């Protein structure tokens, strides 16, 4: 005898789906599986996260931990955080098209991708001919799921044949059914006023795909032999149908019954019933009918319930019906075949013995599908995926081995126009073209990277400089940002941040380029464009422009335009800091965003250039604050995740961590070390650099050491394995910066030893 599955070491689960009192079959199913799990495993906490199509409409019970407003992407991300923090060990998702936001419900992928937990997904619809969005979403679910549950073997076949699912990933667990005794329908008919009548029942939300017209058209022939027959159509009209056309469809069916002369033999019960009352209706019926019109229907909860209470079933041969009614457990008739329905209804109503035998066979099959058995089967799968989850041992940090800057990946992403923005894995994705941000970073790298031969350095610096030069639009006095692969511009003026970053790259090139021709070009370009910096309103754009101006002052002491920029913006930043500051919040804005450490870095560099100690001290204080926010409990660098952005006075969130933040922190700490000589800032720079090498929350290196590449980010589930320009440049610029910090530290140490 097989021992039933038990909860074992599972203490908490997160269950996502629709939930009663929302009126739909999926809400009923999710509520039933919740009840079944709680009854079978009372020691396990099951947190319900209900999909909500009308926030505020439903009075959810206390069992619902939280709701997810369908269209709000931020709510999916917030829910992922709540689940991650709840102690749940796995997520069980009920998936149906139409209940999640975004094209084909893609918002649910954002939730799943922001948790580290193993996921088991029950698919309630599996399309054999999906559109592009539907395919993309289901393939995304398959990639994320540890297990995928289907409720019919045909579902397994479609997943493998159409979507290429791994056979070991897919498990078939039948739709659950209630555990009720097999009763003589006559014992319950008086409750509904059906005494002395043969009763045929269809139930479920009313919609045109239910095929009820077929049965009504068959009734005249049946009633000629069974004048006391009553056909009960039980269920409210589907809410979406009501929203679009009211009760037009129900009225159409009533008119059809009247036209066929069978209005007295058809009754409509317009209600979404409580579980117990629904089962009473089912048990009081003699025959159950499912005349559905969709051959591809993989799952029918109403059919499962009918089998569960032992109803003789007449059905069209949709997928679920052909499987559950196989081997003489029900009667199948062709789609839309009025004569076949009339013939089979008459046969069952005319022969009590055959009808009762069919009821007994249906009931026997239903015993294999009762909710406790579903709960046990699901728990066996949940335990398996939790046990298979990799356990990450804490690593003893090894001494950091700094990488030698490597131009290979930058060159791989570049062509004669400039550096392409994005890649698919390591292969450039030409669909997204170029942007000035990346070409400016590449331009700065050309001045910083050691070991590049003169010919290659001249070639690539000229290409990146040419991109910047061509981006300048004299009509708008702004640099353009985005360029298509065919070299057409996407806009007349780029963002303020891209313009500020461009001025930064020009100042650095004027100071650091190895060839005089490039220094001269950058100086001339800065002089002709940088006055627009004084019109920038973005805090980060101003910071970038300040960094460029500080570099230009080093190249050209007394440079008046650079002095004007450096004298204009610090007051703006100090005023914003005073306005946003709280005892626990020492920052320039009430939110955290991208490139945060560039703000204190700019103040430090401005203070050095202007010889203003107050700016240096403010830069150091705010850098100290943001560095603390970027430190994990284990003492590792933790980049402010992109999902943290723009949350007022909120602690930063862990994911998605991006290379840009680590590079910015290396640069800012290098500036602090340069301004103070305090080894603490050298150590902070090394800690941020270590993030690239695997000293991070997931112990995964982002640097692709063999070819100079860098992955695009650290996700809850692992690495984003694409290698875009921004990420590659972040690693290479950070490697150059950390090398400079180390050389400065060695120089100081050597000087100290000489003095000693």
PDB file of C-alpha atoms in Angstrom, residues 62-328:
ATOM      1  CA  UNK A  62      -9.800  36.306   6.067  1.00  0.00           C
ATOM      2  CA  UNK A  63      -8.055  33.412   4.339  1.00  0.00           C
ATOM      3  CA  UNK A  64      -6.991  35.782   1.540  1.00  0.00           C
ATOM      4  CA  UNK A  65      -3.571  37.120   2.493  1.00  0.00           C
ATOM      5  CA  UNK A  66      -3.472  39.723  -0.258  1.00  0.00           C
ATOM      6  CA  UNK A  67      -4.970  40.760  -3.580  1.00  0.00           C
ATOM      7  CA  UNK A  68      -3.311  41.622  -6.893  1.00  0.00           C
ATOM      8  CA  UNK A  69      -5.142  44.261  -8.974  1.00  0.00           C
ATOM      9  CA  UNK A  70      -5.085  42.719 -12.438  1.00  0.00           C
ATOM     10  CA  UNK A  71      -3.663  45.626 -14.529  1.00  0.00           C
ATOM     11  CA  UNK A  72      -1.142  47.031 -12.006  1.00  0.00           C
ATOM     12  CA  UNK A  73       2.344  45.720 -12.742  1.00  0.00           C
ATOM     13  CA  UNK A  74       3.684  47.242  -9.521  1.00  0.00           C
ATOM     14  CA  UNK A  75       1.216  45.114  -7.536  1.00  0.00           C
ATOM     15  CA  UNK A  76       2.705  41.934  -8.999  1.00  0.00           C
ATOM     16  CA  UNK A  77       6.194  43.067  -7.994  1.00  0.00           C
ATOM     17  CA  UNK A  78       4.998  44.061  -4.512  1.00  0.00           C
ATOM     18  CA  UNK A  79       3.376  40.647  -4.123  1.00  0.00           C
ATOM     19  CA  UNK A  80       6.627  38.938  -5.129  1.00  0.00           C
ATOM     20  CA  UNK A  81       8.376  40.800  -2.324  1.00  0.00           C
ATOM     21  CA  UNK A  82       5.674  39.851   0.167  1.00  0.00           C
ATOM     22  CA  UNK A  83       5.854  36.191  -0.812  1.00  0.00           C
ATOM     23  CA  UNK A  84       9.649  36.222  -0.601  1.00  0.00           C
ATOM     24  CA  UNK A  85       9.506  37.752   2.874  1.00  0.00           C
ATOM     25  CA  UNK A  86       6.678  35.508   4.108  1.00  0.00           C
ATOM     26  CA  UNK A  87       8.726  32.370   4.587  1.00  0.00           C
ATOM     27  CA  UNK A  88       6.822  30.530   1.843  1.00  0.00           C
ATOM     28  CA  UNK A  89       8.779  27.585   0.454  1.00  0.00           C
ATOM     29  CA  UNK A  90       7.020  27.291  -2.894  1.00  0.00           C
ATOM     30  CA  UNK A  91       4.486  29.085  -5.102  1.00  0.00           C
ATOM     31  CA  UNK A  92       1.468  27.295  -6.546  1.00  0.00           C
ATOM     32  CA  UNK A  93       0.017  29.294  -9.436  1.00  0.00           C
ATOM     33  CA  UNK A  94      -3.360  28.719 -11.073  1.00  0.00           C
ATOM     34  CA  UNK A  95      -2.919  29.918 -14.631  1.00  0.00           C
ATOM     35  CA  UNK A  96      -5.709  30.929 -16.970  1.00  0.00           C
ATOM     36  CA  UNK A  97      -5.575  33.422 -19.824  1.00  0.00           C
ATOM     37  CA  UNK A  98      -7.559  36.545 -19.095  1.00  0.00           C
ATOM     38  CA  UNK A  99      -6.997  36.873 -15.351  1.00  0.00           C
ATOM     39  CA  UNK A 100      -3.544  38.503 -15.392  1.00  0.00           C
ATOM     40  CA  UNK A 101      -2.555  41.914 -16.724  1.00  0.00           C
ATOM     41  CA  UNK A 102      -0.436  42.734 -19.751  1.00  0.00           C
ATOM     42  CA  UNK A 103      -0.496  41.119 -23.213  1.00  0.00           C
ATOM     43  CA  UNK A 104      -1.662  37.508 -22.741  1.00  0.00           C
ATOM     44  CA  UNK A 105      -1.245  38.013 -18.983  1.00  0.00           C
ATOM     45  CA  UNK A 106       2.511  38.615 -19.071  1.00  0.00           C
ATOM     46  CA  UNK A 107       2.497  40.541 -15.763  1.00  0.00           C
ATOM     47  CA  UNK A 108       2.501  37.246 -13.877  1.00  0.00           C
ATOM     48  CA  UNK A 109       5.982  36.567 -15.283  1.00  0.00           C
ATOM     49  CA  UNK A 110       7.247  39.704 -13.544  1.00  0.00           C
ATOM     50  CA  UNK A 111       6.027  38.295 -10.239  1.00  0.00           C
ATOM     51  CA  UNK A 112       7.572  34.870 -10.751  1.00  0.00           C
ATOM     52  CA  UNK A 113      10.876  36.279 -11.975  1.00  0.00           C
ATOM     53  CA  UNK A 114      11.237  38.332  -8.799  1.00  0.00           C
ATOM     54  CA  UNK A 115      11.126  35.420  -6.419  1.00  0.00           C
ATOM     55  CA  UNK A 116      13.696  32.740  -5.720  1.00  0.00           C
ATOM     56  CA  UNK A 117      11.095  30.140  -4.774  1.00  0.00           C
ATOM     57  CA  UNK A 118      10.325  26.988  -6.760  1.00  0.00           C
ATOM     58  CA  UNK A 119       7.087  27.309  -8.718  1.00  0.00           C
ATOM     59  CA  UNK A 120       4.411  24.746  -9.561  1.00  0.00           C
ATOM     60  CA  UNK A 121       1.809  25.852 -12.112  1.00  0.00           C
ATOM     61  CA  UNK A 122      -1.600  24.332 -12.797  1.00  0.00           C
ATOM     62  CA  UNK A 123      -2.603  25.151 -16.368  1.00  0.00           C
ATOM     63  CA  UNK A 124      -6.351  25.540 -16.841  1.00  0.00           C
ATOM     64  CA  UNK A 125      -6.087  26.312 -20.568  1.00  0.00           C
ATOM     65  CA  UNK A 126      -3.476  25.000 -23.005  1.00  0.00           C
ATOM     66  CA  UNK A 127      -3.809  26.441 -26.489  1.00  0.00           C
ATOM     67  CA  UNK A 128      -2.826  24.303 -29.430  1.00  0.00           C
ATOM     68  CA  UNK A 129      -2.715  27.346 -31.715  1.00  0.00           C
ATOM     69  CA  UNK A 130      -1.546  30.253 -29.543  1.00  0.00           C
ATOM     70  CA  UNK A 131      -0.916  33.716 -30.880  1.00  0.00           C
ATOM     71  CA  UNK A 132       2.567  35.210 -30.481  1.00  0.00           C
ATOM     72  CA  UNK A 133       1.888  36.751 -27.054  1.00  0.00           C
ATOM     73  CA  UNK A 134       0.193  33.634 -25.704  1.00  0.00           C
ATOM     74  CA  UNK A 135       3.096  31.469 -26.822  1.00  0.00           C
ATOM     75  CA  UNK A 136       5.654  33.845 -25.356  1.00  0.00           C
ATOM     76  CA  UNK A 137       3.926  33.918 -21.979  1.00  0.00           C
ATOM     77  CA  UNK A 138       3.412  30.163 -21.733  1.00  0.00           C
ATOM     78  CA  UNK A 139       6.995  29.505 -22.748  1.00  0.00           C
ATOM     79  CA  UNK A 140       8.040  31.968 -20.040  1.00  0.00           C
ATOM     80  CA  UNK A 141       5.973  30.024 -17.515  1.00  0.00           C
ATOM     81  CA  UNK A 142       7.543  26.755 -18.627  1.00  0.00           C
ATOM     82  CA  UNK A 143      11.031  28.193 -18.164  1.00  0.00           C
ATOM     83  CA  UNK A 144      10.198  29.358 -14.654  1.00  0.00           C
ATOM     84  CA  UNK A 145       8.214  26.365 -13.424  1.00  0.00           C
ATOM     85  CA  UNK A 146       9.739  23.423 -11.610  1.00  0.00           C
ATOM     86  CA  UNK A 147       6.515  21.483 -12.283  1.00  0.00           C
ATOM     87  CA  UNK A 148       3.577  22.046 -14.616  1.00  0.00           C
ATOM     88  CA  UNK A 149       0.300  20.335 -13.763  1.00  0.00           C
ATOM     89  CA  UNK A 150      -2.201  19.422 -16.461  1.00  0.00           C
ATOM     90  CA  UNK A 151      -5.624  17.922 -15.814  1.00  0.00           C
ATOM     91  CA  UNK A 152      -5.831  15.847 -18.986  1.00  0.00           C
ATOM     92  CA  UNK A 153      -3.266  13.738 -20.820  1.00  0.00           C
ATOM     93  CA  UNK A 154      -3.934  15.737 -23.970  1.00  0.00           C
ATOM     94  CA  UNK A 155      -2.526  18.742 -22.154  1.00  0.00           C
ATOM     95  CA  UNK A 156       0.758  16.917 -21.654  1.00  0.00           C
ATOM     96  CA  UNK A 157       0.846  16.090 -25.360  1.00  0.00           C
ATOM     97  CA  UNK A 158       0.228  19.707 -26.427  1.00  0.00           C
ATOM     98  CA  UNK A 159       2.870  21.067 -24.068  1.00  0.00           C
ATOM     99  CA  UNK A 160       5.501  18.748 -25.488  1.00  0.00           C
ATOM    100  CA  UNK A 161       4.456  18.926 -29.131  1.00  0.00           C
ATOM    101  CA  UNK A 162       3.630  22.635 -29.431  1.00  0.00           C
ATOM    102  CA  UNK A 163       5.769  24.256 -26.727  1.00  0.00           C
ATOM    103  CA  UNK A 164       8.679  21.834 -26.418  1.00  0.00           C
ATOM    104  CA  UNK A 165       8.103  21.216 -22.706  1.00  0.00           C
ATOM    105  CA  UNK A 166      10.412  18.852 -20.855  1.00  0.00           C
ATOM    106  CA  UNK A 167       8.413  15.625 -20.258  1.00  0.00           C
ATOM    107  CA  UNK A 168       9.890  15.320 -16.753  1.00  0.00           C
ATOM    108  CA  UNK A 169       8.510  18.749 -15.934  1.00  0.00           C
ATOM    109  CA  UNK A 170       4.866  17.887 -16.671  1.00  0.00           C
ATOM    110  CA  UNK A 171       2.598  15.903 -14.351  1.00  0.00           C
ATOM    111  CA  UNK A 172      -1.073  14.965 -14.832  1.00  0.00           C
ATOM    112  CA  UNK A 173      -3.295  15.403 -11.772  1.00  0.00           C
ATOM    113  CA  UNK A 174      -7.066  15.192 -12.433  1.00  0.00           C
ATOM    114  CA  UNK A 175      -9.390  18.019 -11.481  1.00  0.00           C
ATOM    115  CA  UNK A 176     -10.555  17.544  -7.897  1.00  0.00           C
ATOM    116  CA  UNK A 177     -14.138  16.651  -7.035  1.00  0.00           C
ATOM    117  CA  UNK A 178     -16.214  16.769  -3.825  1.00  0.00           C
ATOM    118  CA  UNK A 179     -16.468  13.708  -1.634  1.00  0.00           C
ATOM    119  CA  UNK A 180     -20.220  13.007  -1.463  1.00  0.00           C
ATOM    120  CA  UNK A 181     -22.282   9.842  -1.227  1.00  0.00           C
ATOM    121  CA  UNK A 182     -23.979   8.390  -4.291  1.00  0.00           C
ATOM    122  CA  UNK A 183     -27.664   9.236  -3.810  1.00  0.00           C
ATOM    123  CA  UNK A 184     -30.922   8.466  -5.567  1.00  0.00           C
ATOM    124  CA  UNK A 185     -31.873  11.813  -7.190  1.00  0.00           C
ATOM    125  CA  UNK A 186     -35.473  11.348  -6.047  1.00  0.00           C
ATOM    126  CA  UNK A 187     -34.449  11.892  -2.404  1.00  0.00           C
ATOM    127  CA  UNK A 188     -33.495  15.524  -3.126  1.00  0.00           C
ATOM    128  CA  UNK A 189     -36.008  16.602  -5.789  1.00  0.00           C
ATOM    129  CA  UNK A 190     -38.617  17.907  -3.405  1.00  0.00           C
ATOM    130  CA  UNK A 191     -36.122  20.523  -2.213  1.00  0.00           C
ATOM    131  CA  UNK A 192     -36.354  22.154  -5.654  1.00  0.00           C
ATOM    132  CA  UNK A 193     -39.974  21.369  -6.518  1.00  0.00           C
ATOM    133  CA  UNK A 194     -38.991  18.674  -9.028  1.00  0.00           C
ATOM    134  CA  UNK A 195     -41.035  15.799  -7.603  1.00  0.00           C
ATOM    135  CA  UNK A 196     -42.273  13.388 -10.240  1.00  0.00           C
ATOM    136  CA  UNK A 197     -40.105  14.795 -13.026  1.00  0.00           C
ATOM    137  CA  UNK A 198     -37.050  13.534 -14.854  1.00  0.00           C
ATOM    138  CA  UNK A 199     -34.405  16.249 -14.582  1.00  0.00           C
ATOM    139  CA  UNK A 200     -31.518  17.045 -16.882  1.00  0.00           C
ATOM    140  CA  UNK A 201     -28.980  19.653 -15.715  1.00  0.00           C
ATOM    141  CA  UNK A 202     -26.299  21.917 -17.155  1.00  0.00           C
ATOM    142  CA  UNK A 203     -24.437  24.224 -14.810  1.00  0.00           C
ATOM    143  CA  UNK A 204     -21.695  26.824 -15.003  1.00  0.00           C
ATOM    144  CA  UNK A 205     -21.368  30.446 -16.003  1.00  0.00           C
ATOM    145  CA  UNK A 206     -23.665  31.110 -18.952  1.00  0.00           C
ATOM    146  CA  UNK A 207     -21.862  31.956 -22.206  1.00  0.00           C
ATOM    147  CA  UNK A 208     -22.308  31.144 -25.924  1.00  0.00           C
ATOM    148  CA  UNK A 209     -19.555  28.493 -25.930  1.00  0.00           C
ATOM    149  CA  UNK A 210     -21.622  26.262 -23.633  1.00  0.00           C
ATOM    150  CA  UNK A 211     -23.740  24.998 -26.572  1.00  0.00           C
ATOM    151  CA  UNK A 212     -27.043  25.128 -24.678  1.00  0.00           C
ATOM    152  CA  UNK A 213     -28.883  25.927 -27.912  1.00  0.00           C
ATOM    153  CA  UNK A 214     -28.139  22.392 -29.117  1.00  0.00           C
ATOM    154  CA  UNK A 215     -29.930  20.832 -26.164  1.00  0.00           C
ATOM    155  CA  UNK A 216     -32.913  23.186 -26.411  1.00  0.00           C
ATOM    156  CA  UNK A 217     -33.243  22.320 -30.109  1.00  0.00           C
ATOM    157  CA  UNK A 218     -33.203  18.608 -29.178  1.00  0.00           C
ATOM    158  CA  UNK A 219     -35.933  18.926 -26.541  1.00  0.00           C
ATOM    159  CA  UNK A 220     -39.075  18.771 -28.755  1.00  0.00           C
ATOM    160  CA  UNK A 221     -38.230  15.223 -29.884  1.00  0.00           C
ATOM    161  CA  UNK A 222     -37.433  14.142 -26.300  1.00  0.00           C
ATOM    162  CA  UNK A 223     -40.484  15.745 -24.734  1.00  0.00           C
ATOM    163  CA  UNK A 224     -42.744  13.963 -27.203  1.00  0.00           C
ATOM    164  CA  UNK A 225     -41.781  10.778 -25.300  1.00  0.00           C
ATOM    165  CA  UNK A 226     -41.069  12.304 -21.871  1.00  0.00           C
ATOM    166  CA  UNK A 227     -43.490  15.187 -21.371  1.00  0.00           C
ATOM    167  CA  UNK A 228     -42.461  15.539 -17.720  1.00  0.00           C
ATOM    168  CA  UNK A 229     -38.766  16.157 -18.567  1.00  0.00           C
ATOM    169  CA  UNK A 230     -37.247  19.311 -17.075  1.00  0.00           C
ATOM    170  CA  UNK A 231     -34.021  20.841 -18.397  1.00  0.00           C
ATOM    171  CA  UNK A 232     -32.385  23.028 -15.719  1.00  0.00           C
ATOM    172  CA  UNK A 233     -29.799  25.588 -16.859  1.00  0.00           C
ATOM    173  CA  UNK A 234     -28.044  26.549 -13.658  1.00  0.00           C
ATOM    174  CA  UNK A 235     -25.641  29.472 -13.387  1.00  0.00           C
ATOM    175  CA  UNK A 236     -25.224  33.214 -13.601  1.00  0.00           C
ATOM    176  CA  UNK A 237     -24.274  34.804 -16.899  1.00  0.00           C
ATOM    177  CA  UNK A 238     -20.525  35.239 -17.229  1.00  0.00           C
ATOM    178  CA  UNK A 239     -19.595  38.645 -15.699  1.00  0.00           C
ATOM    179  CA  UNK A 240     -17.662  39.698 -18.811  1.00  0.00           C
ATOM    180  CA  UNK A 241     -20.716  38.970 -20.957  1.00  0.00           C
ATOM    181  CA  UNK A 242     -22.972  40.914 -18.605  1.00  0.00           C
ATOM    182  CA  UNK A 243     -20.595  43.871 -18.765  1.00  0.00           C
ATOM    183  CA  UNK A 244     -20.778  43.956 -22.574  1.00  0.00           C
ATOM    184  CA  UNK A 245     -24.376  43.059 -23.337  1.00  0.00           C
ATOM    185  CA  UNK A 246     -26.282  42.466 -20.106  1.00  0.00           C
ATOM    186  CA  UNK A 247     -28.592  39.412 -20.215  1.00  0.00           C
ATOM    187  CA  UNK A 248     -29.025  39.428 -23.973  1.00  0.00           C
ATOM    188  CA  UNK A 249     -27.728  35.861 -24.321  1.00  0.00           C
ATOM    189  CA  UNK A 250     -29.976  34.437 -21.581  1.00  0.00           C
ATOM    190  CA  UNK A 251     -32.963  36.168 -23.130  1.00  0.00           C
ATOM    191  CA  UNK A 252     -32.038  34.687 -26.496  1.00  0.00           C
ATOM    192  CA  UNK A 253     -32.084  31.173 -25.023  1.00  0.00           C
ATOM    193  CA  UNK A 254     -35.446  31.768 -23.382  1.00  0.00           C
ATOM    194  CA  UNK A 255     -36.836  33.005 -26.695  1.00  0.00           C
ATOM    195  CA  UNK A 256     -35.513  29.868 -28.406  1.00  0.00           C
ATOM    196  CA  UNK A 257     -37.222  27.624 -25.844  1.00  0.00           C
ATOM    197  CA  UNK A 258     -40.499  29.468 -26.387  1.00  0.00           C
ATOM    198  CA  UNK A 259     -40.134  29.250 -30.158  1.00  0.00           C
ATOM    199  CA  UNK A 260     -39.598  25.481 -29.903  1.00  0.00           C
ATOM    200  CA  UNK A 261     -42.623  25.102 -27.658  1.00  0.00           C
ATOM    201  CA  UNK A 262     -40.603  23.783 -24.710  1.00  0.00           C
ATOM    202  CA  UNK A 263     -40.587  26.847 -22.439  1.00  0.00           C
ATOM    203  CA  UNK A 264     -42.430  24.866 -19.711  1.00  0.00           C
ATOM    204  CA  UNK A 265     -39.716  22.212 -19.838  1.00  0.00           C
ATOM    205  CA  UNK A 266     -36.756  24.594 -19.459  1.00  0.00           C
ATOM    206  CA  UNK A 267     -35.935  26.567 -16.350  1.00  0.00           C
ATOM    207  CA  UNK A 268     -33.092  29.009 -15.858  1.00  0.00           C
ATOM    208  CA  UNK A 269     -31.604  29.426 -12.377  1.00  0.00           C
ATOM    209  CA  UNK A 270     -29.754  32.721 -12.573  1.00  0.00           C
ATOM    210  CA  UNK A 271     -27.393  32.390  -9.608  1.00  0.00           C
ATOM    211  CA  UNK A 272     -23.795  31.727  -8.660  1.00  0.00           C
ATOM    212  CA  UNK A 273     -24.396  29.201  -5.910  1.00  0.00           C
ATOM    213  CA  UNK A 274     -22.568  28.339  -2.739  1.00  0.00           C
ATOM    214  CA  UNK A 275     -20.674  25.069  -2.885  1.00  0.00           C
ATOM    215  CA  UNK A 276     -23.103  22.959  -0.853  1.00  0.00           C
ATOM    216  CA  UNK A 277     -26.217  24.148  -2.651  1.00  0.00           C
ATOM    217  CA  UNK A 278     -24.589  23.578  -6.028  1.00  0.00           C
ATOM    218  CA  UNK A 279     -23.860  19.958  -5.138  1.00  0.00           C
ATOM    219  CA  UNK A 280     -27.446  19.488  -3.965  1.00  0.00           C
ATOM    220  CA  UNK A 281     -28.667  20.617  -7.385  1.00  0.00           C
ATOM    221  CA  UNK A 282     -26.269  18.204  -9.068  1.00  0.00           C
ATOM    222  CA  UNK A 283     -27.298  15.245  -6.924  1.00  0.00           C
ATOM    223  CA  UNK A 284     -30.990  15.953  -7.528  1.00  0.00           C
ATOM    224  CA  UNK A 285     -30.557  15.694 -11.321  1.00  0.00           C
ATOM    225  CA  UNK A 286     -30.981  12.425 -13.247  1.00  0.00           C
ATOM    226  CA  UNK A 287     -28.643  13.282 -16.121  1.00  0.00           C
ATOM    227  CA  UNK A 288     -25.914  15.873 -16.606  1.00  0.00           C
ATOM    228  CA  UNK A 289     -25.332  17.440 -20.044  1.00  0.00           C
ATOM    229  CA  UNK A 290     -22.268  19.315 -21.320  1.00  0.00           C
ATOM    230  CA  UNK A 291     -22.919  20.375 -24.929  1.00  0.00           C
ATOM    231  CA  UNK A 292     -19.771  22.552 -25.112  1.00  0.00           C
ATOM    232  CA  UNK A 293     -18.708  23.790 -28.542  1.00  0.00           C
ATOM    233  CA  UNK A 294     -14.916  24.066 -28.077  1.00  0.00           C
ATOM    234  CA  UNK A 295     -13.143  20.815 -29.024  1.00  0.00           C
ATOM    235  CA  UNK A 296      -9.870  21.997 -27.443  1.00  0.00           C
ATOM    236  CA  UNK A 297     -11.262  22.490 -23.933  1.00  0.00           C
ATOM    237  CA  UNK A 298      -8.695  20.797 -21.722  1.00  0.00           C
ATOM    238  CA  UNK A 299     -10.463  21.229 -18.386  1.00  0.00           C
ATOM    239  CA  UNK A 300     -14.050  21.385 -17.234  1.00  0.00           C
ATOM    240  CA  UNK A 301     -14.670  21.731 -13.537  1.00  0.00           C
ATOM    241  CA  UNK A 302     -18.405  21.287 -14.042  1.00  0.00           C
ATOM    242  CA  UNK A 303     -17.886  17.946 -15.788  1.00  0.00           C
ATOM    243  CA  UNK A 304     -15.512  16.821 -13.036  1.00  0.00           C
ATOM    244  CA  UNK A 305     -18.051  17.713 -10.351  1.00  0.00           C
ATOM    245  CA  UNK A 306     -20.799  15.831 -12.183  1.00  0.00           C
ATOM    246  CA  UNK A 307     -18.645  12.696 -12.359  1.00  0.00           C
ATOM    247  CA  UNK A 308     -17.659  13.171  -8.713  1.00  0.00           C
ATOM    248  CA  UNK A 309     -21.253  12.873  -7.491  1.00  0.00           C
ATOM    249  CA  UNK A 310     -22.070  10.029  -9.883  1.00  0.00           C
ATOM    250  CA  UNK A 311     -24.101  11.676 -12.647  1.00  0.00           C
ATOM    251  CA  UNK A 312     -24.719   9.942 -15.968  1.00  0.00           C
ATOM    252  CA  UNK A 313     -23.182  12.393 -18.450  1.00  0.00           C
ATOM    253  CA  UNK A 314     -23.976  13.152 -22.086  1.00  0.00           C
ATOM    254  CA  UNK A 315     -21.292  15.344 -23.593  1.00  0.00           C
ATOM    255  CA  UNK A 316     -19.740  16.629 -26.768  1.00  0.00           C
ATOM    256  CA  UNK A 317     -16.243  15.175 -27.336  1.00  0.00           C
ATOM    257  CA  UNK A 318     -14.075  18.050 -26.149  1.00  0.00           C
ATOM    258  CA  UNK A 319     -10.662  16.982 -24.834  1.00  0.00           C
ATOM    259  CA  UNK A 320     -11.509  16.663 -21.146  1.00  0.00           C
ATOM    260  CA  UNK A 321     -14.746  14.817 -21.849  1.00  0.00           C
ATOM    261  CA  UNK A 322     -13.100  12.250 -24.141  1.00  0.00           C
ATOM    262  CA  UNK A 323     -10.631  11.377 -21.375  1.00  0.00           C
ATOM    263  CA  UNK A 324     -12.834  11.399 -18.291  1.00  0.00           C
ATOM    264  CA  UNK A 325     -15.778   9.629 -19.984  1.00  0.00           C
ATOM    265  CA  UNK A 326     -13.653   7.005 -21.740  1.00  0.00           C
ATOM    266  CA  UNK A 327     -14.257   3.264 -21.249  1.00  0.00           C
ATOM    267  CA  UNK A 328     -18.001   3.544 -20.783  1.00  0.00           C
TER     268      UNK A 328
END
